[in-house]
Amino acid sequence: MQKESQARSAKPLSRPLKTFFGIGDFGFTLMTNIDTFYASYFFINIALLPLATVSVITTISAVVDLILSCLYGAWMNKIKPGKWGRYRSWLVLTPWMVPFLYMFEFVKLGNTTVMVVVMTIAMITSRIAWNIPYIANISMINIAGKTTEDRMALSSIRNVWTALGSVVYSYLGPMVVAGFTAVLSEKNAYAATAFVFGAFMAAAYFAHFKMFKGYEETGEEKLARIAKQKQAESAPKVSAIAAVRCNPHLLALMLSSTTKYMVLFLVNGIAIYYFQYIALKPAMFAAFMLITNLLGVLASYISRFFVARAGAKKTVVCAYLIMGIAMLAAFVIYEKWIPVIILMAVTFFAMNITTTCDPELFATCAQFSSAKTGFDTTGTVMGLLTVPVKFGIVMRGILISAALAIGGFSATVDPSQATEQMKRGICIGFMIIPALVVIAGAVILAFGYRLGRENTEK
């Protein structure tokens, strides 16, 4: 059995994996964008909930999501492996639940109290149902890819599909919502769209499940191997805290990644204010998002070539510095909107390159923690990859509010009459804060993460 496992571990990447791995993330992007772009509108304009109530719903769900994200990977490592493998099994076990749970986030009920409870539960449970396979999906990169080149190939094509999801959603999302509005009314359109996109995501993850066949031991094979080696299946597994405690590189990586996602959500969230109050061209916001999404596709594809020459760590550090310099330069000329768009597009291009590198850097940390502890930490460490994302979401509202407060922002002010103080406050949030944050991330990664290529080969 051990020889069989070793033979399986050396299995080269198949053509479907090299080409279509990431279609699940394509579906994931379509699905989650319904929440990103329509949740607040539905809560306030359709469900007619007070702003304070909306804040409570979103904060509770975000904090619970952040806490649980620290536990998923360790939990997957702790429990018995499933029928089709410790990680691969989760690509089919919970995704089918997502459309049924997710749709209730967008259901308007007559009783406000019941509606709020249902929405909150739906937001929490749907994220549990999609976060577990999301982490399993990322973990499979480390299972199937046995070299840096293989892992970067999988990460690159995955990020290409993710970026394509954003591009396609910009057209398909509003179109589907409009179609369901015409047939079912606006009140039911968002629930129907959430269900359809959630179902597509589940089907796409099933495609990943099929692609990974033969790359991971099944539960039966793993238990047989453990029994042959006279190891108890109940042997202790490594908690997330233990995996981080023994691995300072992982802590530095998580802190550095957190700065990137703070930048991502802050810049995306405040960009509309720049185009409305400074550029005085609100319609350009959609074009800006399309440009950055298209550049994301290109960056995702070519990132593997940068990593092949410089390594994942150096690529990320350099990209962070480019992001910081581009945003600082944009602040100097913030009133010239065309150069600003170019510089902020450069920022997003560099950011997408780093996103492709994340699975490789976390996979290296997983190997380091496994060697230090003597236990498999793949799921534990790879699960932590989502924690910076969740923290960035939590910080988004805080940082946007802080930046607008610095400028004395008022929604009653006509955009053409915006004061210089208000404009600079918006630009501090759009350029200065994210620039300083991501430069700090570059420093943390450069000096805190000291794992190199010698740690990546199995």
CSV table of C-alpha atoms in Angstrom, one decimal:
chain,number,residue,atom,x,y,z
A,1,MET,CA,0.0,0.0,0.0
A,2,GLN,CA,2.9,2.3,0.8
A,3,LYS,CA,4.4,1.7,-2.6
A,4,GLU,CA,1.0,2.3,-4.2
A,5,SER,CA,0.7,5.6,-2.3
A,6,GLN,CA,4.1,6.7,-3.4
A,7,ALA,CA,3.3,5.8,-7.0
A,8,ARG,CA,0.1,7.9,-6.8
A,9,SER,CA,2.0,10.8,-5.3
A,10,ALA,CA,4.3,10.9,-8.4
A,11,LYS,CA,1.4,11.0,-10.8
A,12,PRO,CA,2.0,13.8,-13.3
A,13,LEU,CA,-0.6,16.5,-13.7
A,14,SER,CA,-3.3,15.6,-16.3
A,15,ARG,CA,-4.2,17.8,-19.2
A,16,PRO,CA,-7.7,18.5,-17.7
A,17,LEU,CA,-6.1,19.7,-14.5
A,18,LYS,CA,-3.7,21.9,-16.4
A,19,THR,CA,-6.5,23.4,-18.5
A,20,PHE,CA,-9.7,23.3,-16.5
A,21,PHE,CA,-8.7,23.4,-12.8
A,22,GLY,CA,-10.2,26.6,-11.6
A,23,ILE,CA,-13.6,26.2,-13.2
A,24,GLY,CA,-14.9,25.6,-9.7
A,25,ASP,CA,-13.4,28.9,-8.6
A,26,PHE,CA,-15.0,30.5,-11.7
A,27,GLY,CA,-18.4,29.3,-10.3
A,28,PHE,CA,-17.4,30.4,-6.8
A,29,THR,CA,-16.7,33.9,-8.0
A,30,LEU,CA,-20.0,34.1,-9.8
A,31,MET,CA,-21.8,32.9,-6.7
A,32,THR,CA,-20.1,35.1,-4.1
A,33,ASN,CA,-20.4,38.2,-6.2
A,34,ILE,CA,-24.2,38.1,-5.7
A,35,ASP,CA,-23.5,38.7,-2.0
A,36,THR,CA,-20.8,41.3,-2.7
A,37,PHE,CA,-22.8,43.5,-5.0
A,38,TYR,CA,-26.4,42.9,-4.1
A,39,ALA,CA,-26.7,41.9,-0.4
A,40,SER,CA,-26.7,45.5,1.0
A,41,TYR,CA,-29.1,46.7,-1.7
A,42,PHE,CA,-31.5,43.8,-1.0
A,43,PHE,CA,-31.4,44.3,2.8
A,44,ILE,CA,-32.0,48.0,2.6
A,45,ASN,CA,-34.0,48.6,-0.5
A,46,ILE,CA,-36.0,45.4,-0.9
A,47,ALA,CA,-36.3,43.9,2.6
A,48,LEU,CA,-36.5,47.5,4.0
A,49,LEU,CA,-34.4,46.8,7.0
A,50,PRO,CA,-32.9,49.7,9.1
A,51,LEU,CA,-29.2,50.4,8.6
A,52,ALA,CA,-28.5,49.5,12.2
A,53,THR,CA,-30.1,46.1,11.7
A,54,VAL,CA,-28.2,45.5,8.4
A,55,SER,CA,-24.9,46.4,10.2
A,56,VAL,CA,-25.7,43.8,13.0
A,57,ILE,CA,-26.5,41.1,10.4
A,58,THR,CA,-23.3,41.6,8.3
A,59,THR,CA,-21.0,42.1,11.3
A,60,ILE,CA,-22.2,38.9,13.1
A,61,SER,CA,-21.9,36.8,10.0
A,62,ALA,CA,-18.5,38.3,9.1
A,63,VAL,CA,-17.0,37.7,12.6
A,64,VAL,CA,-18.4,34.2,12.8
A,65,ASP,CA,-17.0,33.5,9.4
A,66,LEU,CA,-13.6,34.8,10.4
A,67,ILE,CA,-13.5,32.6,13.6
A,68,LEU,CA,-14.6,29.5,11.8
A,69,SER,CA,-12.1,30.1,9.0
A,70,CYS,CA,-9.3,29.5,11.6
A,71,LEU,CA,-10.7,26.0,12.3
A,72,TYR,CA,-11.8,24.4,9.0
A,73,GLY,CA,-8.3,23.2,8.0
A,74,ALA,CA,-7.4,21.8,11.4
A,75,TRP,CA,-10.8,20.1,11.6
A,76,MET,CA,-10.3,18.4,8.2
A,77,ASN,CA,-6.9,17.2,9.4
A,78,LYS,CA,-8.4,15.8,12.7
A,79,ILE,CA,-11.4,13.8,11.4
A,80,LYS,CA,-11.1,10.5,9.7
A,81,PRO,CA,-10.5,10.7,5.9
A,82,GLY,CA,-13.6,10.5,3.8
A,83,LYS,CA,-14.5,7.8,1.3
A,84,TRP,CA,-12.7,9.6,-1.6
A,85,GLY,CA,-9.8,11.1,0.4
A,86,ARG,CA,-9.2,13.5,3.3
A,87,TYR,CA,-9.6,16.6,1.0
A,88,ARG,CA,-11.1,15.4,-2.3
A,89,SER,CA,-14.2,14.1,-0.6
A,90,TRP,CA,-15.2,17.6,0.5
A,91,LEU,CA,-15.5,18.7,-3.1
A,92,VAL,CA,-18.8,16.8,-3.3
A,93,LEU,CA,-20.0,16.5,0.3
A,94,THR,CA,-21.1,20.1,1.0
A,95,PRO,CA,-21.3,22.2,-2.2
A,96,TRP,CA,-24.7,20.8,-3.1
A,97,MET,CA,-26.0,22.4,0.1
A,98,VAL,CA,-24.9,25.9,-0.9
A,99,PRO,CA,-27.8,26.9,-3.3
A,100,PHE,CA,-30.4,25.8,-0.8
A,101,LEU,CA,-28.8,27.7,2.1
A,102,TYR,CA,-27.6,30.7,0.1
A,103,MET,CA,-31.0,31.6,-1.4
A,104,PHE,CA,-32.5,32.2,2.1
A,105,GLU,CA,-30.1,35.2,2.5
A,106,PHE,CA,-32.3,36.9,-0.1
A,107,VAL,CA,-35.7,35.9,1.0
A,108,LYS,CA,-38.1,38.6,2.2
A,109,LEU,CA,-40.5,37.4,4.9
A,110,GLY,CA,-43.5,39.2,6.5
A,111,ASN,CA,-42.2,39.0,10.0
A,112,THR,CA,-39.1,41.3,10.3
A,113,THR,CA,-37.6,39.4,13.3
A,114,VAL,CA,-38.0,36.0,11.7
A,115,MET,CA,-36.6,37.4,8.4
A,116,VAL,CA,-33.5,38.8,10.2
A,117,VAL,CA,-32.9,35.5,12.0
A,118,VAL,CA,-33.3,33.5,8.8
A,119,MET,CA,-30.9,35.8,6.8
A,120,THR,CA,-28.3,35.7,9.5
A,121,ILE,CA,-28.4,31.9,9.8
A,122,ALA,CA,-28.4,31.6,6.0
A,123,MET,CA,-25.3,33.8,5.7
A,124,ILE,CA,-23.4,31.8,8.3
A,125,THR,CA,-24.4,28.3,7.2
A,126,SER,CA,-24.0,29.0,3.5
A,127,ARG,CA,-20.4,30.1,4.1
A,128,ILE,CA,-19.7,27.0,6.1
A,129,ALA,CA,-21.0,24.9,3.2
A,130,TRP,CA,-18.8,26.7,0.7
A,131,ASN,CA,-15.7,27.4,2.8
A,132,ILE,CA,-15.0,23.8,3.5
A,133,PRO,CA,-14.8,22.7,-0.2
A,134,TYR,CA,-12.9,25.9,-1.0
A,135,ILE,CA,-10.2,25.0,1.5
A,136,ALA,CA,-10.2,21.4,0.3
A,137,ASN,CA,-9.8,22.6,-3.2
A,138,ILE,CA,-6.8,24.7,-2.3
A,139,SER,CA,-5.3,21.8,-0.3
A,140,MET,CA,-5.5,19.6,-3.3
A,141,ILE,CA,-3.0,21.8,-5.1
A,142,ASN,CA,-0.4,20.6,-2.5
A,143,ILE,CA,-1.6,17.0,-2.8
A,144,ALA,CA,-1.5,16.8,-6.6
A,145,GLY,CA,1.4,19.2,-7.2
A,146,LYS,CA,4.7,17.6,-6.0
A,147,THR,CA,7.0,20.3,-7.4
A,148,THR,CA,7.0,24.1,-7.4
A,149,GLU,CA,6.4,24.1,-11.1
A,150,ASP,CA,3.3,21.8,-10.8
A,151,ARG,CA,1.8,23.8,-7.9
A,152,MET,CA,2.4,27.1,-9.7
A,153,ALA,CA,0.8,25.6,-12.9
A,154,LEU,CA,-2.3,24.7,-10.8
A,155,SER,CA,-2.3,28.0,-9.0
A,156,SER,CA,-1.9,30.0,-12.2
A,157,ILE,CA,-4.7,28.3,-14.1
A,158,ARG,CA,-6.9,28.5,-11.1
A,159,ASN,CA,-6.4,32.2,-10.8
A,160,VAL,CA,-7.0,32.7,-14.5
A,161,TRP,CA,-10.5,31.0,-14.1
A,162,THR,CA,-11.1,33.1,-11.0
A,163,ALA,CA,-10.3,36.4,-12.9
A,164,LEU,CA,-12.5,35.2,-15.8
A,165,GLY,CA,-15.3,34.7,-13.3
A,166,SER,CA,-15.1,38.4,-12.4
A,167,VAL,CA,-15.1,39.5,-16.0
A,168,VAL,CA,-18.0,37.2,-16.9
A,169,TYR,CA,-20.0,38.3,-13.8
A,170,SER,CA,-19.8,41.9,-14.8
A,171,TYR,CA,-22.0,41.1,-17.7
A,172,LEU,CA,-23.8,37.9,-16.7
A,173,GLY,CA,-24.7,38.8,-13.1
A,174,PRO,CA,-26.9,41.9,-13.8
A,175,MET,CA,-28.3,40.1,-16.8
A,176,VAL,CA,-29.5,37.1,-14.8
A,177,VAL,CA,-30.9,39.4,-12.0
A,178,ALA,CA,-32.8,41.4,-14.6
A,179,GLY,CA,-34.1,38.2,-16.3
A,180,PHE,CA,-35.5,36.8,-13.0
A,181,THR,CA,-36.9,40.3,-12.1
A,182,ALA,CA,-38.9,40.2,-15.2
A,183,VAL,CA,-40.2,36.7,-14.5
A,184,LEU,CA,-40.4,36.5,-10.7
A,185,SER,CA,-40.4,40.2,-9.6
A,186,GLU,CA,-37.4,42.0,-8.0
A,187,LYS,CA,-38.3,40.6,-4.6
A,188,ASN,CA,-37.5,37.1,-5.7
A,189,ALA,CA,-34.9,37.7,-8.3
A,190,TYR,CA,-31.9,37.8,-6.0
A,191,ALA,CA,-32.8,34.5,-4.3
A,192,ALA,CA,-33.3,32.8,-7.7
A,193,THR,CA,-29.9,34.2,-8.9
A,194,ALA,CA,-28.2,33.0,-5.7
A,195,PHE,CA,-29.7,29.5,-6.2
A,196,VAL,CA,-28.7,29.2,-9.8
A,197,PHE,CA,-25.1,30.5,-9.4
A,198,GLY,CA,-24.8,28.3,-6.2
A,199,ALA,CA,-25.9,25.3,-8.2
A,200,PHE,CA,-23.4,26.1,-10.9
A,201,MET,CA,-20.6,26.3,-8.3
A,202,ALA,CA,-21.5,22.9,-6.9
A,203,ALA,CA,-21.4,21.3,-10.4
A,204,ALA,CA,-18.1,23.0,-11.1
A,205,TYR,CA,-16.6,21.7,-7.9
A,206,PHE,CA,-17.8,18.2,-8.9
A,207,ALA,CA,-15.7,18.7,-12.1
A,208,HIS,CA,-12.7,19.3,-9.8
A,209,PHE,CA,-13.6,16.2,-7.9
A,210,LYS,CA,-13.4,14.1,-11.1
A,211,MET,CA,-10.2,15.8,-12.2
A,212,PHE,CA,-8.4,14.9,-9.0
A,213,LYS,CA,-9.3,11.2,-9.1
A,214,GLY,CA,-6.2,9.2,-8.4
A,215,TYR,CA,-4.1,12.0,-6.8
A,216,GLU,CA,-5.1,11.3,-3.2
A,217,GLU,CA,-5.5,8.2,-1.1
A,218,THR,CA,-9.0,7.2,-0.5
A,219,GLY,CA,-10.2,6.9,3.1
A,220,GLU,CA,-10.0,3.1,2.9
A,221,GLU,CA,-6.5,3.1,1.4
A,222,LYS,CA,-5.3,5.5,4.1
A,223,LEU,CA,-6.7,3.6,7.0
A,224,ALA,CA,-5.2,0.4,5.6
A,225,ARG,CA,-1.8,2.0,5.3
A,226,ILE,CA,-2.0,3.3,8.9
A,227,ALA,CA,-3.0,-0.1,10.2
A,228,LYS,CA,-0.1,-1.7,8.4
A,229,GLN,CA,2.2,0.8,9.9
A,230,LYS,CA,0.6,0.1,13.3
A,231,GLN,CA,-0.4,3.7,13.8
A,232,ALA,CA,-3.6,4.6,15.6
A,233,GLU,CA,-6.0,6.6,13.5
A,234,SER,CA,-6.7,8.6,16.6
A,235,ALA,CA,-3.1,9.9,16.7
A,236,PRO,CA,-3.1,13.6,17.6
A,237,LYS,CA,-3.4,16.1,14.8
A,238,VAL,CA,-1.9,19.6,14.8
A,239,SER,CA,-4.1,22.5,15.7
A,240,ALA,CA,-3.9,25.8,13.8
A,241,ILE,CA,-2.2,27.4,16.9
A,242,ALA,CA,0.4,24.6,17.0
A,243,ALA,CA,1.1,24.8,13.3
A,244,VAL,CA,1.7,28.6,13.6
A,245,ARG,CA,3.6,28.4,16.8
A,246,CYS,CA,6.3,26.1,15.4
A,247,ASN,CA,6.4,28.1,12.1
A,248,PRO,CA,7.3,31.8,12.3
A,249,HIS,CA,7.4,31.9,8.5
A,250,LEU,CA,3.7,31.1,8.4
A,251,LEU,CA,2.9,33.9,10.8
A,252,ALA,CA,4.8,36.3,8.7
A,253,LEU,CA,3.0,35.1,5.6
A,254,MET,CA,-0.4,35.4,7.1
A,255,LEU,CA,0.3,39.0,8.3
A,256,SER,CA,1.7,39.9,4.9
A,257,SER,CA,-1.3,38.4,3.1
A,258,THR,CA,-3.6,40.2,5.4
A,259,THR,CA,-2.2,43.6,4.2
A,260,LYS,CA,-2.9,42.6,0.6
A,261,TYR,CA,-6.5,41.8,1.3
A,262,MET,CA,-7.0,44.9,3.3
A,263,VAL,CA,-5.8,46.8,0.2
A,264,LEU,CA,-8.0,44.8,-2.1
A,265,PHE,CA,-11.3,45.4,-0.2
A,266,LEU,CA,-10.5,49.0,0.8
A,267,VAL,CA,-9.6,50.1,-2.8
A,268,ASN,CA,-12.6,48.2,-4.3
A,269,GLY,CA,-14.9,49.7,-1.7
A,270,ILE,CA,-13.8,53.3,-2.0
A,271,ALA,CA,-13.1,53.5,-5.8
A,272,ILE,CA,-16.6,54.6,-6.6
A,273,TYR,CA,-16.1,57.7,-4.4
A,274,TYR,CA,-13.0,58.6,-6.4
A,275,PHE,CA,-14.9,58.5,-9.7
A,276,GLN,CA,-17.9,60.3,-8.4
A,277,TYR,CA,-16.3,63.1,-6.3
A,278,ILE,CA,-12.9,63.6,-7.9
A,279,ALA,CA,-12.9,62.4,-11.5
A,280,LEU,CA,-16.6,63.5,-11.7
A,281,LYS,CA,-17.1,60.5,-14.0
A,282,PRO,CA,-19.0,57.9,-12.1
A,283,ALA,CA,-19.7,55.9,-15.3
A,284,MET,CA,-16.0,55.2,-15.5
A,285,PHE,CA,-16.1,53.0,-12.4
A,286,ALA,CA,-17.5,50.1,-14.4
A,287,ALA,CA,-14.8,50.5,-17.1
A,288,PHE,CA,-12.2,50.6,-14.4
A,289,MET,CA,-13.4,47.3,-12.9
A,290,LEU,CA,-13.5,45.7,-16.3
A,291,ILE,CA,-9.9,46.8,-17.1
A,292,THR,CA,-8.6,45.5,-13.7
A,293,ASN,CA,-10.4,42.2,-14.2
A,294,LEU,CA,-9.0,41.7,-17.7
A,295,LEU,CA,-5.5,42.5,-16.4
A,296,GLY,CA,-6.2,40.0,-13.7
A,297,VAL,CA,-6.6,37.2,-16.3
A,298,LEU,CA,-3.3,38.2,-17.9
A,299,ALA,CA,-1.5,38.5,-14.5
A,300,SER,CA,-2.8,35.1,-13.4
A,301,TYR,CA,-1.4,33.5,-16.6
A,302,ILE,CA,2.0,35.0,-16.6
A,303,SER,CA,2.7,34.8,-12.9
A,304,ARG,CA,4.2,31.3,-13.1
A,305,PHE,CA,7.0,32.6,-15.4
A,306,PHE,CA,7.9,35.3,-12.8
A,307,VAL,CA,8.0,32.6,-10.1
A,308,ALA,CA,10.1,30.3,-12.3
A,309,ARG,CA,12.8,33.0,-12.5
A,310,ALA,CA,12.6,34.7,-9.1
A,311,GLY,CA,10.7,32.3,-6.8
A,312,ALA,CA,7.3,33.0,-5.2
A,313,LYS,CA,8.6,35.0,-2.2
A,314,LYS,CA,10.6,37.5,-4.3
A,315,THR,CA,7.8,37.8,-6.8
A,316,VAL,CA,5.3,38.8,-4.1
A,317,VAL,CA,7.7,41.2,-2.3
A,318,CYS,CA,8.5,43.0,-5.6
A,319,ALA,CA,4.8,43.1,-6.6
A,320,TYR,CA,3.9,44.6,-3.2
A,321,LEU,CA,6.5,47.3,-3.6
A,322,ILE,CA,5.2,48.0,-7.1
A,323,MET,CA,1.7,48.3,-5.7
A,324,GLY,CA,2.8,50.7,-3.0
A,325,ILE,CA,4.9,52.9,-5.4
A,326,ALA,CA,2.1,53.0,-8.0
A,327,MET,CA,-0.5,54.1,-5.4
A,328,LEU,CA,1.8,56.8,-3.9
A,329,ALA,CA,2.4,58.1,-7.4
A,330,ALA,CA,-1.3,58.2,-8.0
A,331,PHE,CA,-1.9,60.3,-4.9
A,332,VAL,CA,0.6,62.9,-6.1
A,333,ILE,CA,-1.5,63.4,-9.3
A,334,TYR,CA,-4.9,62.4,-7.9
A,335,GLU,CA,-6.8,65.0,-9.9
A,336,LYS,CA,-5.7,63.6,-13.2
A,337,TRP,CA,-8.0,60.7,-13.5
A,338,ILE,CA,-6.6,59.0,-16.6
A,339,PRO,CA,-3.0,58.6,-15.2
A,340,VAL,CA,-4.6,57.5,-11.9
A,341,ILE,CA,-6.6,54.8,-13.7
A,342,ILE,CA,-3.4,53.6,-15.3
A,343,LEU,CA,-1.5,53.5,-12.0
A,344,MET,CA,-4.3,51.8,-10.1
A,345,ALA,CA,-4.6,49.2,-12.9
A,346,VAL,CA,-0.9,48.5,-12.4
A,347,THR,CA,-1.6,48.0,-8.7
A,348,PHE,CA,-4.3,45.4,-9.5
A,349,PHE,CA,-2.1,43.7,-12.1
A,350,ALA,CA,0.6,43.3,-9.5
A,351,MET,CA,-1.9,42.2,-6.9
A,352,ASN,CA,-3.2,39.4,-9.1
A,353,ILE,CA,0.3,38.1,-9.6
A,354,THR,CA,0.7,37.8,-5.8
A,355,THR,CA,-2.7,36.0,-5.4
A,356,THR,CA,-1.4,33.2,-7.7
A,357,CYS,CA,1.6,32.8,-5.5
A,358,ASP,CA,-0.3,32.4,-2.3
A,359,PRO,CA,-1.0,28.6,-2.5
A,360,GLU,CA,2.6,27.9,-3.2
A,361,LEU,CA,3.8,29.9,-0.2
A,362,PHE,CA,1.3,28.3,2.1
A,363,ALA,CA,2.1,24.9,0.7
A,364,THR,CA,5.7,25.4,1.6
A,365,CYS,CA,4.7,26.4,5.1
A,366,ALA,CA,2.6,23.3,5.3
A,367,GLN,CA,5.6,21.2,4.5
A,368,PHE,CA,7.7,23.0,7.1
A,369,SER,CA,5.1,22.6,9.8
A,370,SER,CA,4.6,18.9,9.0
A,371,ALA,CA,8.4,18.4,9.3
A,372,LYS,CA,8.5,20.2,12.6
A,373,THR,CA,5.5,18.5,14.2
A,374,GLY,CA,5.8,15.1,12.6
A,375,PHE,CA,2.1,15.2,11.6
A,376,ASP,CA,0.3,16.1,8.4
A,377,THR,CA,-0.6,19.8,8.5
A,378,THR,CA,-1.7,20.3,4.9
A,379,GLY,CA,-5.4,21.1,5.7
A,380,THR,CA,-4.5,23.0,8.8
A,381,VAL,CA,-2.1,25.4,7.1
A,382,MET,CA,-3.9,25.6,3.8
A,383,GLY,CA,-7.1,26.4,5.6
A,384,LEU,CA,-5.4,29.4,7.2
A,385,LEU,CA,-5.1,30.9,3.6
A,386,THR,CA,-8.7,32.2,3.9
A,387,VAL,CA,-8.1,34.0,7.3
A,388,PRO,CA,-6.4,37.0,5.7
A,389,VAL,CA,-9.3,37.3,3.3
A,390,LYS,CA,-11.9,37.3,6.1
A,391,PHE,CA,-9.9,39.8,8.1
A,392,GLY,CA,-9.7,42.1,5.1
A,393,ILE,CA,-13.5,42.0,4.8
A,394,VAL,CA,-13.9,42.9,8.4
A,395,MET,CA,-11.5,45.8,8.1
A,396,ARG,CA,-13.0,47.1,4.9
A,397,GLY,CA,-15.9,49.0,6.5
A,398,ILE,CA,-13.6,50.4,9.3
A,399,LEU,CA,-11.0,51.7,6.9
A,400,ILE,CA,-13.5,53.2,4.5
A,401,SER,CA,-15.3,55.0,7.3
A,402,ALA,CA,-12.0,56.3,8.7
A,403,ALA,CA,-10.8,57.7,5.4
A,404,LEU,CA,-14.2,59.4,4.7
A,405,ALA,CA,-14.2,60.8,8.2
A,406,ILE,CA,-10.7,62.3,7.7
A,407,GLY,CA,-12.0,64.3,4.8
A,408,GLY,CA,-15.2,65.3,6.5
A,409,PHE,CA,-17.3,63.5,3.9
A,410,SER,CA,-21.0,64.3,3.6
A,411,ALA,CA,-23.4,62.5,1.2
A,412,THR,CA,-25.4,65.7,0.9
A,413,VAL,CA,-22.6,67.6,-0.8
A,414,ASP,CA,-22.9,67.8,-4.6
A,415,PRO,CA,-19.9,66.0,-6.2
A,416,SER,CA,-19.0,69.1,-8.2
A,417,GLN,CA,-18.8,71.1,-5.0
A,418,ALA,CA,-16.6,68.7,-3.0
A,419,THR,CA,-13.9,70.4,-1.0
A,420,GLU,CA,-10.2,69.7,-1.3
A,421,GLN,CA,-10.3,68.2,2.2
A,422,MET,CA,-13.1,65.8,1.2
A,423,LYS,CA,-11.2,64.9,-2.0
A,424,ARG,CA,-7.9,64.3,-0.1
A,425,GLY,CA,-9.8,62.2,2.5
A,426,ILE,CA,-11.1,59.9,-0.3
A,427,CYS,CA,-7.7,59.7,-1.9
A,428,ILE,CA,-6.1,58.8,1.5
A,429,GLY,CA,-8.4,55.8,1.6
A,430,PHE,CA,-8.0,55.0,-2.1
A,431,MET,CA,-4.2,55.4,-2.3
A,432,ILE,CA,-2.2,56.4,0.8
A,433,ILE,CA,-3.6,53.9,3.4
A,434,PRO,CA,-3.4,51.0,1.1
A,435,ALA,CA,0.1,52.0,-0.2
A,436,LEU,CA,1.5,52.1,3.4
A,437,VAL,CA,-0.3,48.9,4.4
A,438,VAL,CA,1.1,46.9,1.4
A,439,ILE,CA,4.6,48.3,1.8
A,440,ALA,CA,4.5,47.1,5.4
A,441,GLY,CA,3.4,43.7,4.0
A,442,ALA,CA,6.4,43.6,1.7
A,443,VAL,CA,8.7,44.3,4.7
A,444,ILE,CA,7.1,41.6,6.8
A,445,LEU,CA,7.3,39.0,4.1
A,446,ALA,CA,10.9,39.9,3.1
A,447,PHE,CA,12.3,39.6,6.6
A,448,GLY,CA,9.8,37.3,8.3
A,449,TYR,CA,9.4,34.5,5.7
A,450,ARG,CA,12.7,32.8,5.1
A,451,LEU,CA,11.6,29.5,3.4
A,452,GLY,CA,13.1,29.0,0.0
A,453,ARG,CA,12.9,26.6,-2.9
A,454,GLU,CA,14.8,23.9,-0.9
A,455,ASN,CA,11.7,23.6,1.3
A,456,THR,CA,9.3,23.1,-1.6
A,457,GLU,CA,10.2,19.9,-3.2
A,458,LYS,CA,8.8,16.7,-1.8
